[in-house]
Structure formats: C-alpha cells, structure tokens
Coordinates of C-alpha atoms in Angstrom, one line a residue:
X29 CA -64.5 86.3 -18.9
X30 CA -67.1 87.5 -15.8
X31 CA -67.3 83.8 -15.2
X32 CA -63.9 82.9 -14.7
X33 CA -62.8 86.2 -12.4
X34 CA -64.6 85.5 -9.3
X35 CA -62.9 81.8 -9.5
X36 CA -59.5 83.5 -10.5
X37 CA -59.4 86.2 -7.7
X38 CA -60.1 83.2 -5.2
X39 CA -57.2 81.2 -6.2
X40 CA -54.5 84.2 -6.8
X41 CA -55.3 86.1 -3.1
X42 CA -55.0 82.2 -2.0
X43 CA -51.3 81.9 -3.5
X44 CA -50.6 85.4 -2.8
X45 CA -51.5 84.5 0.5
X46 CA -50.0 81.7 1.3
X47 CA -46.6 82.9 -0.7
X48 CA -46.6 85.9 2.1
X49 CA -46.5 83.3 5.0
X50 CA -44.5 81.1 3.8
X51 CA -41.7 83.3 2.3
X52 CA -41.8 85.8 5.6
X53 CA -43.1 89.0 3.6
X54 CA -43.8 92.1 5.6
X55 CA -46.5 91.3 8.5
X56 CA -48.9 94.0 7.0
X57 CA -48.7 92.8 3.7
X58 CA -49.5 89.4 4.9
X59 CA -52.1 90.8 7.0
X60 CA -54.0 92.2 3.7
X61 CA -53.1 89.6 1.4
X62 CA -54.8 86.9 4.5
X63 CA -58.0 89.3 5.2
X64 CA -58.9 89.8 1.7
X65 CA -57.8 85.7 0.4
X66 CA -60.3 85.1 3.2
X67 CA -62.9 87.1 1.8
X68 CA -62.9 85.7 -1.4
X69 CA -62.6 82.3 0.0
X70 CA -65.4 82.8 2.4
X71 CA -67.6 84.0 -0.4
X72 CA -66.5 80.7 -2.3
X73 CA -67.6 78.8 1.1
X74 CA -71.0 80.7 0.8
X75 CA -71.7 80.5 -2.8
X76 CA -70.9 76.5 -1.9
X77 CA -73.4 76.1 1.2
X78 CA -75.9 78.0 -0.7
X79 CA -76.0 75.3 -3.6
X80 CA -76.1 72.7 -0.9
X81 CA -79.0 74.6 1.1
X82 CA -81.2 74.1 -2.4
X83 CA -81.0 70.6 -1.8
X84 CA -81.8 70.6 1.6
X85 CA -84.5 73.5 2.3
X86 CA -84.6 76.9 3.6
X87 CA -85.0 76.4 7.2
X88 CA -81.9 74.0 7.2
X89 CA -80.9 76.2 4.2
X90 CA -80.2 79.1 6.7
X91 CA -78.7 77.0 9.2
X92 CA -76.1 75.6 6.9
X93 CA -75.3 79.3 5.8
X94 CA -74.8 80.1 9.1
X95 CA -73.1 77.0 10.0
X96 CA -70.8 77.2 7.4
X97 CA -70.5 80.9 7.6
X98 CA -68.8 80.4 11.1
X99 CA -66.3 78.7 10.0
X100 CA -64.3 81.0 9.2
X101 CA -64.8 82.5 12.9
X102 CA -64.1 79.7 14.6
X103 CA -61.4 78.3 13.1
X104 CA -59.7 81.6 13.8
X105 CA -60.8 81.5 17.8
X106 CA -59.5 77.9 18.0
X107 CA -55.7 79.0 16.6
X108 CA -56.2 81.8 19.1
X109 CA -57.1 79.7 21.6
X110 CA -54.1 77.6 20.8
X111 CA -52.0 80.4 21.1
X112 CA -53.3 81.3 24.4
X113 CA -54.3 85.0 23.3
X114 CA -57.9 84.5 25.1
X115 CA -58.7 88.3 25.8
X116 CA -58.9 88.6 21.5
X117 CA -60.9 85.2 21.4
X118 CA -63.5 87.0 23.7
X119 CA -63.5 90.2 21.4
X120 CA -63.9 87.9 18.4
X121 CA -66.8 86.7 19.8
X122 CA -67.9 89.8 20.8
X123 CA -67.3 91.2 17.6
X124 CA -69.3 88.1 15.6
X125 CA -72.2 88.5 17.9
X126 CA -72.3 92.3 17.3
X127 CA -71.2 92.0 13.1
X128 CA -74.2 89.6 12.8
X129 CA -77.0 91.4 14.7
X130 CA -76.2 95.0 13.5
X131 CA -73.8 94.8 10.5
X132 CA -75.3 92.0 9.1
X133 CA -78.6 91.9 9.6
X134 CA -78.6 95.7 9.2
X135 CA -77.3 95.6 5.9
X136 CA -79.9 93.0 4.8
X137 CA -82.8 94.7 5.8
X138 CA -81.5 98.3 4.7
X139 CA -80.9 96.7 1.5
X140 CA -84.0 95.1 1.2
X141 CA -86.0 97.9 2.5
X142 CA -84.9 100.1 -0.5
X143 CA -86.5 97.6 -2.9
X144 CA -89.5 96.1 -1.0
X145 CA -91.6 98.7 1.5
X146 CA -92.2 96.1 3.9
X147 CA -90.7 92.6 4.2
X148 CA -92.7 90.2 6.4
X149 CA -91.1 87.0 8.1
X150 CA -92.4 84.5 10.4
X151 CA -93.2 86.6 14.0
X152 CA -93.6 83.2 16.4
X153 CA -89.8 82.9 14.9
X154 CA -88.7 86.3 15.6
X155 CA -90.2 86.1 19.3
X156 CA -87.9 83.0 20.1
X157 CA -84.8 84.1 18.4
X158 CA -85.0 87.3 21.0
X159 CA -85.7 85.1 23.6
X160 CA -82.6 82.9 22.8
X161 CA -80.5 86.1 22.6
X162 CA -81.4 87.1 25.8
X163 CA -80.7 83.6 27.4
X164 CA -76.9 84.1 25.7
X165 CA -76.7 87.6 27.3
X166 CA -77.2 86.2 30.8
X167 CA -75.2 83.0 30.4
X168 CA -72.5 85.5 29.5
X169 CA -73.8 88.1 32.7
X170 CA -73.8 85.6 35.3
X171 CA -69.8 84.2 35.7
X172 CA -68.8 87.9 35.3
X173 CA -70.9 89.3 37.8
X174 CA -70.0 86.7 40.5
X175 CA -66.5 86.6 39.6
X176 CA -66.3 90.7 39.6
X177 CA -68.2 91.1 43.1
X178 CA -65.5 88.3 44.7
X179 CA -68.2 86.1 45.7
X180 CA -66.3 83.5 43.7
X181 CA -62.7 82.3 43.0
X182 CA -60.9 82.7 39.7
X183 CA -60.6 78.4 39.9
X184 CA -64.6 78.8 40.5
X185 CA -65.0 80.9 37.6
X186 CA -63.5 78.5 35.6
X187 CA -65.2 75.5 36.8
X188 CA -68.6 77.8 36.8
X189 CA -67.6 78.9 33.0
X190 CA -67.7 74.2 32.3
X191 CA -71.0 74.7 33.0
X192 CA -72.7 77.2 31.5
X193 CA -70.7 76.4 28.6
X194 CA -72.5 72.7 28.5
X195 CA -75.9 74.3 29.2
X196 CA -75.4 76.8 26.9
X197 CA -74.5 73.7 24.2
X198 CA -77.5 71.2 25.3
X199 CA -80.1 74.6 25.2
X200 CA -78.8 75.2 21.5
X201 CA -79.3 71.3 20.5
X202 CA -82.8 71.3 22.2
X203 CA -83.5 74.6 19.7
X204 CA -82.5 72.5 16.7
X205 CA -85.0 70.0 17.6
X206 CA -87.8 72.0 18.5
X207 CA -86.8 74.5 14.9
X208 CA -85.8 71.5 12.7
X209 CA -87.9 68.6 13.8
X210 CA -90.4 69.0 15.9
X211 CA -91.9 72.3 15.0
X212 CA -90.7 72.6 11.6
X213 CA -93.9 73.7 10.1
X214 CA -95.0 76.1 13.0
X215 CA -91.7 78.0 12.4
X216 CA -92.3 78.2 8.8
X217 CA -91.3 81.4 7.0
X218 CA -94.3 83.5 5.8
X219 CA -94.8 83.2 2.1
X220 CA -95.2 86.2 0.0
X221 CA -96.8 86.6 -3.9
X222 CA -93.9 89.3 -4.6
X223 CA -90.9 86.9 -3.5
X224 CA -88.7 86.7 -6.4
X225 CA -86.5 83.4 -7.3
X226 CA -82.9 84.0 -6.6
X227 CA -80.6 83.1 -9.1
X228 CA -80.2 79.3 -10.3
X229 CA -82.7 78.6 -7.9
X230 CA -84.4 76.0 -9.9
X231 CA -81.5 75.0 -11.1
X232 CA -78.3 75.6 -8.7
X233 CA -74.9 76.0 -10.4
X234 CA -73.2 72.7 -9.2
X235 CA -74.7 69.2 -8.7
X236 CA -75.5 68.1 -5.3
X237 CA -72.1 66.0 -5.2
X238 CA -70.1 69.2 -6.7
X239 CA -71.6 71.1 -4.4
X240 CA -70.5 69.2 -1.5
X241 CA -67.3 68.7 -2.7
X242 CA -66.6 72.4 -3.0
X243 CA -67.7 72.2 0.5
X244 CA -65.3 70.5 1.8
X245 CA -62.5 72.6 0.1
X246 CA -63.8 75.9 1.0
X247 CA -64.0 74.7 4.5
X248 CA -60.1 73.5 4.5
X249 CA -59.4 76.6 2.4
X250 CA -61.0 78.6 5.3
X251 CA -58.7 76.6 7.9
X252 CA -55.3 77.8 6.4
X253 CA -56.2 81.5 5.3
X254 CA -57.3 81.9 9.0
X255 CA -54.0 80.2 10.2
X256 CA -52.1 82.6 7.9
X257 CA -54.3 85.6 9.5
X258 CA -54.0 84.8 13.1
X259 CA -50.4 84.1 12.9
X260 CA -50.1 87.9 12.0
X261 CA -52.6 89.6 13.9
X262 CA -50.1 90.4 17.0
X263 CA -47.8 92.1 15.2
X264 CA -49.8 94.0 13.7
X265 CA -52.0 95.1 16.2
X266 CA -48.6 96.5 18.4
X267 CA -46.9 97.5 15.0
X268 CA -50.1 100.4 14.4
X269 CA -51.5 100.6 18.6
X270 CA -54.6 98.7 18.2
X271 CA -55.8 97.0 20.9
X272 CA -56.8 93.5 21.2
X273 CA -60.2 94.0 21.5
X274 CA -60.7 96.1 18.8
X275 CA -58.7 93.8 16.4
X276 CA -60.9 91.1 17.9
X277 CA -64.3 92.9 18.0
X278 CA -63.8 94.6 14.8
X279 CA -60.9 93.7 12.2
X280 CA -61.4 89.6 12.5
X281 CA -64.8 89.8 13.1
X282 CA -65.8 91.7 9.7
X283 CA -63.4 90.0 7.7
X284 CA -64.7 85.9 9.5
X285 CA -69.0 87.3 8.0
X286 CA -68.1 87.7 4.8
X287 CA -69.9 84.8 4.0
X288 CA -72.8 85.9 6.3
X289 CA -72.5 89.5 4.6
X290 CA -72.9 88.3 0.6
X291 CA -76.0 85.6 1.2
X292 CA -78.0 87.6 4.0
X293 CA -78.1 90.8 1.5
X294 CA -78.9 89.1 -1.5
X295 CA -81.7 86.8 -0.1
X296 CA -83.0 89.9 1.5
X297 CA -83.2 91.6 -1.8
X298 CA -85.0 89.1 -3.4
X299 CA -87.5 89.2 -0.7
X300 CA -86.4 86.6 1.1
X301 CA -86.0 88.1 4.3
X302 CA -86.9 85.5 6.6
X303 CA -83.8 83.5 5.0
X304 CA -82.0 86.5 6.0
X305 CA -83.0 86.7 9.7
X306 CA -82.0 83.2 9.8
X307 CA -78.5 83.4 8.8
X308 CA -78.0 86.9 10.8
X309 CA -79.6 85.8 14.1
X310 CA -78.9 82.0 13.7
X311 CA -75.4 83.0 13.0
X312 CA -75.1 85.5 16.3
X313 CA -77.1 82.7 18.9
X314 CA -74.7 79.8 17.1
X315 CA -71.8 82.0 18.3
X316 CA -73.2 82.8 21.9
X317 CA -75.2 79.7 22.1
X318 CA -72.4 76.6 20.7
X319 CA -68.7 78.3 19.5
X320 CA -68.3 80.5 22.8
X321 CA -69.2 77.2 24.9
X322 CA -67.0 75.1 22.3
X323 CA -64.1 76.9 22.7
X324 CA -64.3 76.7 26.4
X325 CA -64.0 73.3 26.4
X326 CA -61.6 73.0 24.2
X327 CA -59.3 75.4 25.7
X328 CA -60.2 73.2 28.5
X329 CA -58.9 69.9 26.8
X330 CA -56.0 71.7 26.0
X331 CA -55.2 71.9 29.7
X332 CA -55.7 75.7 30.1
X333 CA -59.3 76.6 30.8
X334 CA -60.7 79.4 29.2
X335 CA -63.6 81.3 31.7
X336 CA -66.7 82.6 30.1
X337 CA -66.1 85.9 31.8
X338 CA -66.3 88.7 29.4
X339 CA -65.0 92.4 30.0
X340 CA -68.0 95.0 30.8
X341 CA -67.1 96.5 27.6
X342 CA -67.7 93.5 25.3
X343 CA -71.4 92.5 28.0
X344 CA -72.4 96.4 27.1
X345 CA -71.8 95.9 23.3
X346 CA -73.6 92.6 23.1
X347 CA -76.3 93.3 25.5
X348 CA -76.7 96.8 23.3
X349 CA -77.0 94.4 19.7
X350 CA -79.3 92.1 21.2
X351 CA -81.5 94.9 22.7
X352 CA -82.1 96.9 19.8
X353 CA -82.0 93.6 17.4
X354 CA -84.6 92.3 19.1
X355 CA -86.8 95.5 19.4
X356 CA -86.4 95.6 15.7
X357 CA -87.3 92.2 15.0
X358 CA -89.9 91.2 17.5
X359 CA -92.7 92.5 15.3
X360 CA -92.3 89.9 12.0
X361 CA -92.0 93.7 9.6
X362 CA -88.7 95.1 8.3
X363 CA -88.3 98.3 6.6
X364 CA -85.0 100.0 5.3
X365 CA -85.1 102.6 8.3
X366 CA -84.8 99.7 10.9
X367 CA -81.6 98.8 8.9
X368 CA -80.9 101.9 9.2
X369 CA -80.6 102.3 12.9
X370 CA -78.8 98.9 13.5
X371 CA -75.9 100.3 11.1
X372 CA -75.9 103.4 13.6
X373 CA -75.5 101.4 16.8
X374 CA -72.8 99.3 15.0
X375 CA -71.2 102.2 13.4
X376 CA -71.2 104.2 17.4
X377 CA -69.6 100.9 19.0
X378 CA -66.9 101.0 16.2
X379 CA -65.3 104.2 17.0
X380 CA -66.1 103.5 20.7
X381 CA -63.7 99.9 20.5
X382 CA -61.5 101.9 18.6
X383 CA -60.3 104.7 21.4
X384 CA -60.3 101.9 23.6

C-alpha cells in the first residue's frame, strides 16, 4: 500500500491538473491543483536523478540533483519569458537564488544539526562556492548600477546585459572543469566514520536504464505542470493583490525546489552534508551563474531582449543570502543554529516581498 501512494498521488494531482487547464476550471483551483501536481512531480524528478547520481558519483551526484532540480525553475522562466512577463522572471530568479541559499540549505543543516552536533564538508569547496556567489552578485550589480546612474542607454543595458550573460555562462563551464575534471579529487568531500548509507544506496531502486528513463519523463512531466502553472499565475496574482515579485520571489520559487527541498534534507540527515551544500549552493550559482544568462539570450533569440538589470529590492535580497550563506559556510562546520539563522533571514525577506 505505502509503496504504491507516493506513485498514485503523482499521477492523480497530474490528471487533476491537467483536467483543470484543460476544462477552464476556476484559476485558483488550477493554481493549487498545478503547485502541488508539481510538487509531487518534482519529488518524482528527484527521487529519479538521485538513482541516476548512484551511478555516476557524488560530486556529479550533486550536480545532477541540482541540474535536474532546476528544471522545474527554468522551464517556468522560459514560458514567462515567452509571455513577455520579465519583471516575474527576475523575481523567480531572485526567489531561487534566495529559496536555495536560506530555505534550502537552511533546512538541511537545521535538520541535520538536530541529529549530528557537527557536520564537516570539504572547506577549499566552501571557500570557492562563496567566491562564485560573490562573482554572481556583481555580474548582477554592475548593468543596474550604470543603467540607474544614466551613464548608459536602456539599448546599452541590453547589449551590456549579452555580455555578462556570456561571461557569466563561460565562468560557470570553466567551474565544471576545474570541479569535475581537473580538480576532482582536491574538491573531494571530507569523509566521516559516522556517515550513514542512505536508503538503497547499495542497491538503488531502479536500474540504470529505468532510472534514466524515469528521467526523461519527470523532466517532460515538469514541462507541462509548469505550463499549466504559469498560464495561471496572472490571474491570480491581480485576483488576491499580490505583486509580481512576490509571486515570483516567493510562490514559484518554493513550489520550482521541491526537488532541491526533499534530497538536500535527507542527505543532510544521514550525514551527508557536503552532498547537501552541493545541491543548495550548486543549485543557487547554476541559477545566477547559467539560467539568469540563459534566459537572456533566449529572450534575445526571441527578438525581445531581456536586460540583466534587477530592481534594488531583488540585488538587497540576493546580496543579503549570499552574505550570510557564505559567512555560514566559509568555515567547512555546520551546526543546527547556523540553519537556524538562514531560516530567519528567509523568513524576514518573506514578509518584507510580501507588503511590497
């Protein structure tokens, strides 16, 4: 019975779903019956890239979690950058970097920290991840600061925006070199006598073909809930007076980490927190670092070009995550009171997007 409900929730919030958007049913009922298909279907993806990840390593493990996680995320952004609604793509990008760094990874280590004193990942790691943060923060800075001040035209911006979107792409391919190739085993995660073996970990649930399989078909799953989702989000946000950003920053962004939310945790609480940096932090720097600059160029291809320009509100929030996510982390130790405090920050920025 337990193992056919997961499996049977998935597909009937899928149908329920998709019967919503295709038979016109009230916006906020489509709305719910969207966010919560895509939460099951997300958890699907992840349960899928996990079994996957056993196949190919933790390092790449994480990366595919994250990968994968996105997906969700930026499918979504893509429809809205489709749509033309670019002010919500911004928030939702906002809202993944800030969901990853202080729900998300806040989560994991508070969670972890109540089982395990201390949890010890690899510090050279840590170091560089802040680093890469910070070079995401100014990438984002710059365009808005010289578009702002009037030193530079809004055709500038957008030119300027090509730019820093392709650096921003090459930086993040020259990190999965240095990460994945040629410094594999310097970036190692520290190995600990009291990790414990998550479940089916010497034997995953599915076959490496099954695995990829179910892949593939919780990634085209993703694609429509998110359709469904965005297709409803306007509506909805003038039916109940919530502001684009918010719904961007807050609503899509929790909903597109569920994936990130359900394998971060449980690796942390099986003491495998470095696993659990790597898919919070590697998710938030493939946001800043490859979707943000994505997006611009295809909203560029699409013959309206998206600028990289984001309000001060959204450079405050980020800037604020990657501060304290970094102070947190810089040190290779986690402990459930560091969790603790990145759920505060998240929890302050959450009513503050909401009065917005």
């Amino acid at each position: 019975m337990k193992k056919w409900l997961s499996p049977a929730l998935l597909v009937i919030t899928f149908l329920l779903s998709a019967a919503g958007h295709f038979l016109g049913w009230n916006f906020t009922l489509q709305f719910i019956l969207s966010a919560v298909s895509v939460i099951f279907v997300a958890g699907f993806l992840g349960k899928a890239t996990e079994s996957v990840a056993h196949y190919a390593g933790q390092r790449l493990g994480g990366f595919l979690n994250a990968t994968f996680g996105n997906a969700a995320e930026l499918i979504i952004a893509i429809l809205l950058v489709k749509q033309g609604l670019y002010d919500m793509v911004k928030a939702s990008i906002t809202g993944s970097i800030i969901g990853n760094l202080l729900l998300v990874l806040g989560l994991s280590l508070f969670a972890g920290g109540l089982k395990f004193k201390i949890q010890k990942y690899n510090v050279t790691l840590a170091g560089l991840n802040g680093s890469l943060m910070i070079l995401g923060i100014i990438a984002l800075f710059i365009p808005a600061v010289f578009l702002n001040t009037h030193s530079i035209t809004e055709s500038d911006t957008k030119f300027l925006s090509l730019i820093v979107a392709g650096i921003l792409i090459a930086a993040y391919l020259a990190w999965l070199l240095f990460s994945m190739i040629t410094h594999k085993s310097y970036l190692a995660d520290v190995s600990d006598s009291g990790d414990q073996e998550l479940p089916h970990e010497h034997g995953p649930t599915w076959s490496k073909g099954r695995s990829i399989t179910y892949l593939i078909v919780a990634t085209v799953m993703v694609a429509f809930v998110s359709e469904w989702l965005v297709g409803v989000l306007e509506p909805v946000s003038h039916e109940y007076g919530l502001s684009e950003l918010f719904v961007g920053a807050f609503l899509v962004a929790i909903v597109g980490n569920a994936a990130e939310h359900s394998a971060a945790i449980m690796l942390a609480m099986k003491n495998k927190i470095g696993a659990a940096v790597e898919i919070a932090v590697g998710s938030s720097l493939q946001i800043a670092l490859f979707v943000a600059p994505v997006l611009v160029f295809i909203s560029f291809f699409m013959g309206n070009t998206m600028d990289i320009v984001f309000t001060t509100i959204e450079l405050v929030a980020i800037g604020v995550a990657v501060f304290i996510a970094k102070s947190i982390t810089q040190d290779g130790a986690t402990n459930w009171f560091e969790g603790l405090m990145l759920l505060a920050v998240y929890v302050i920025l959450g009513f503050s997007f909401y009065l917005v």
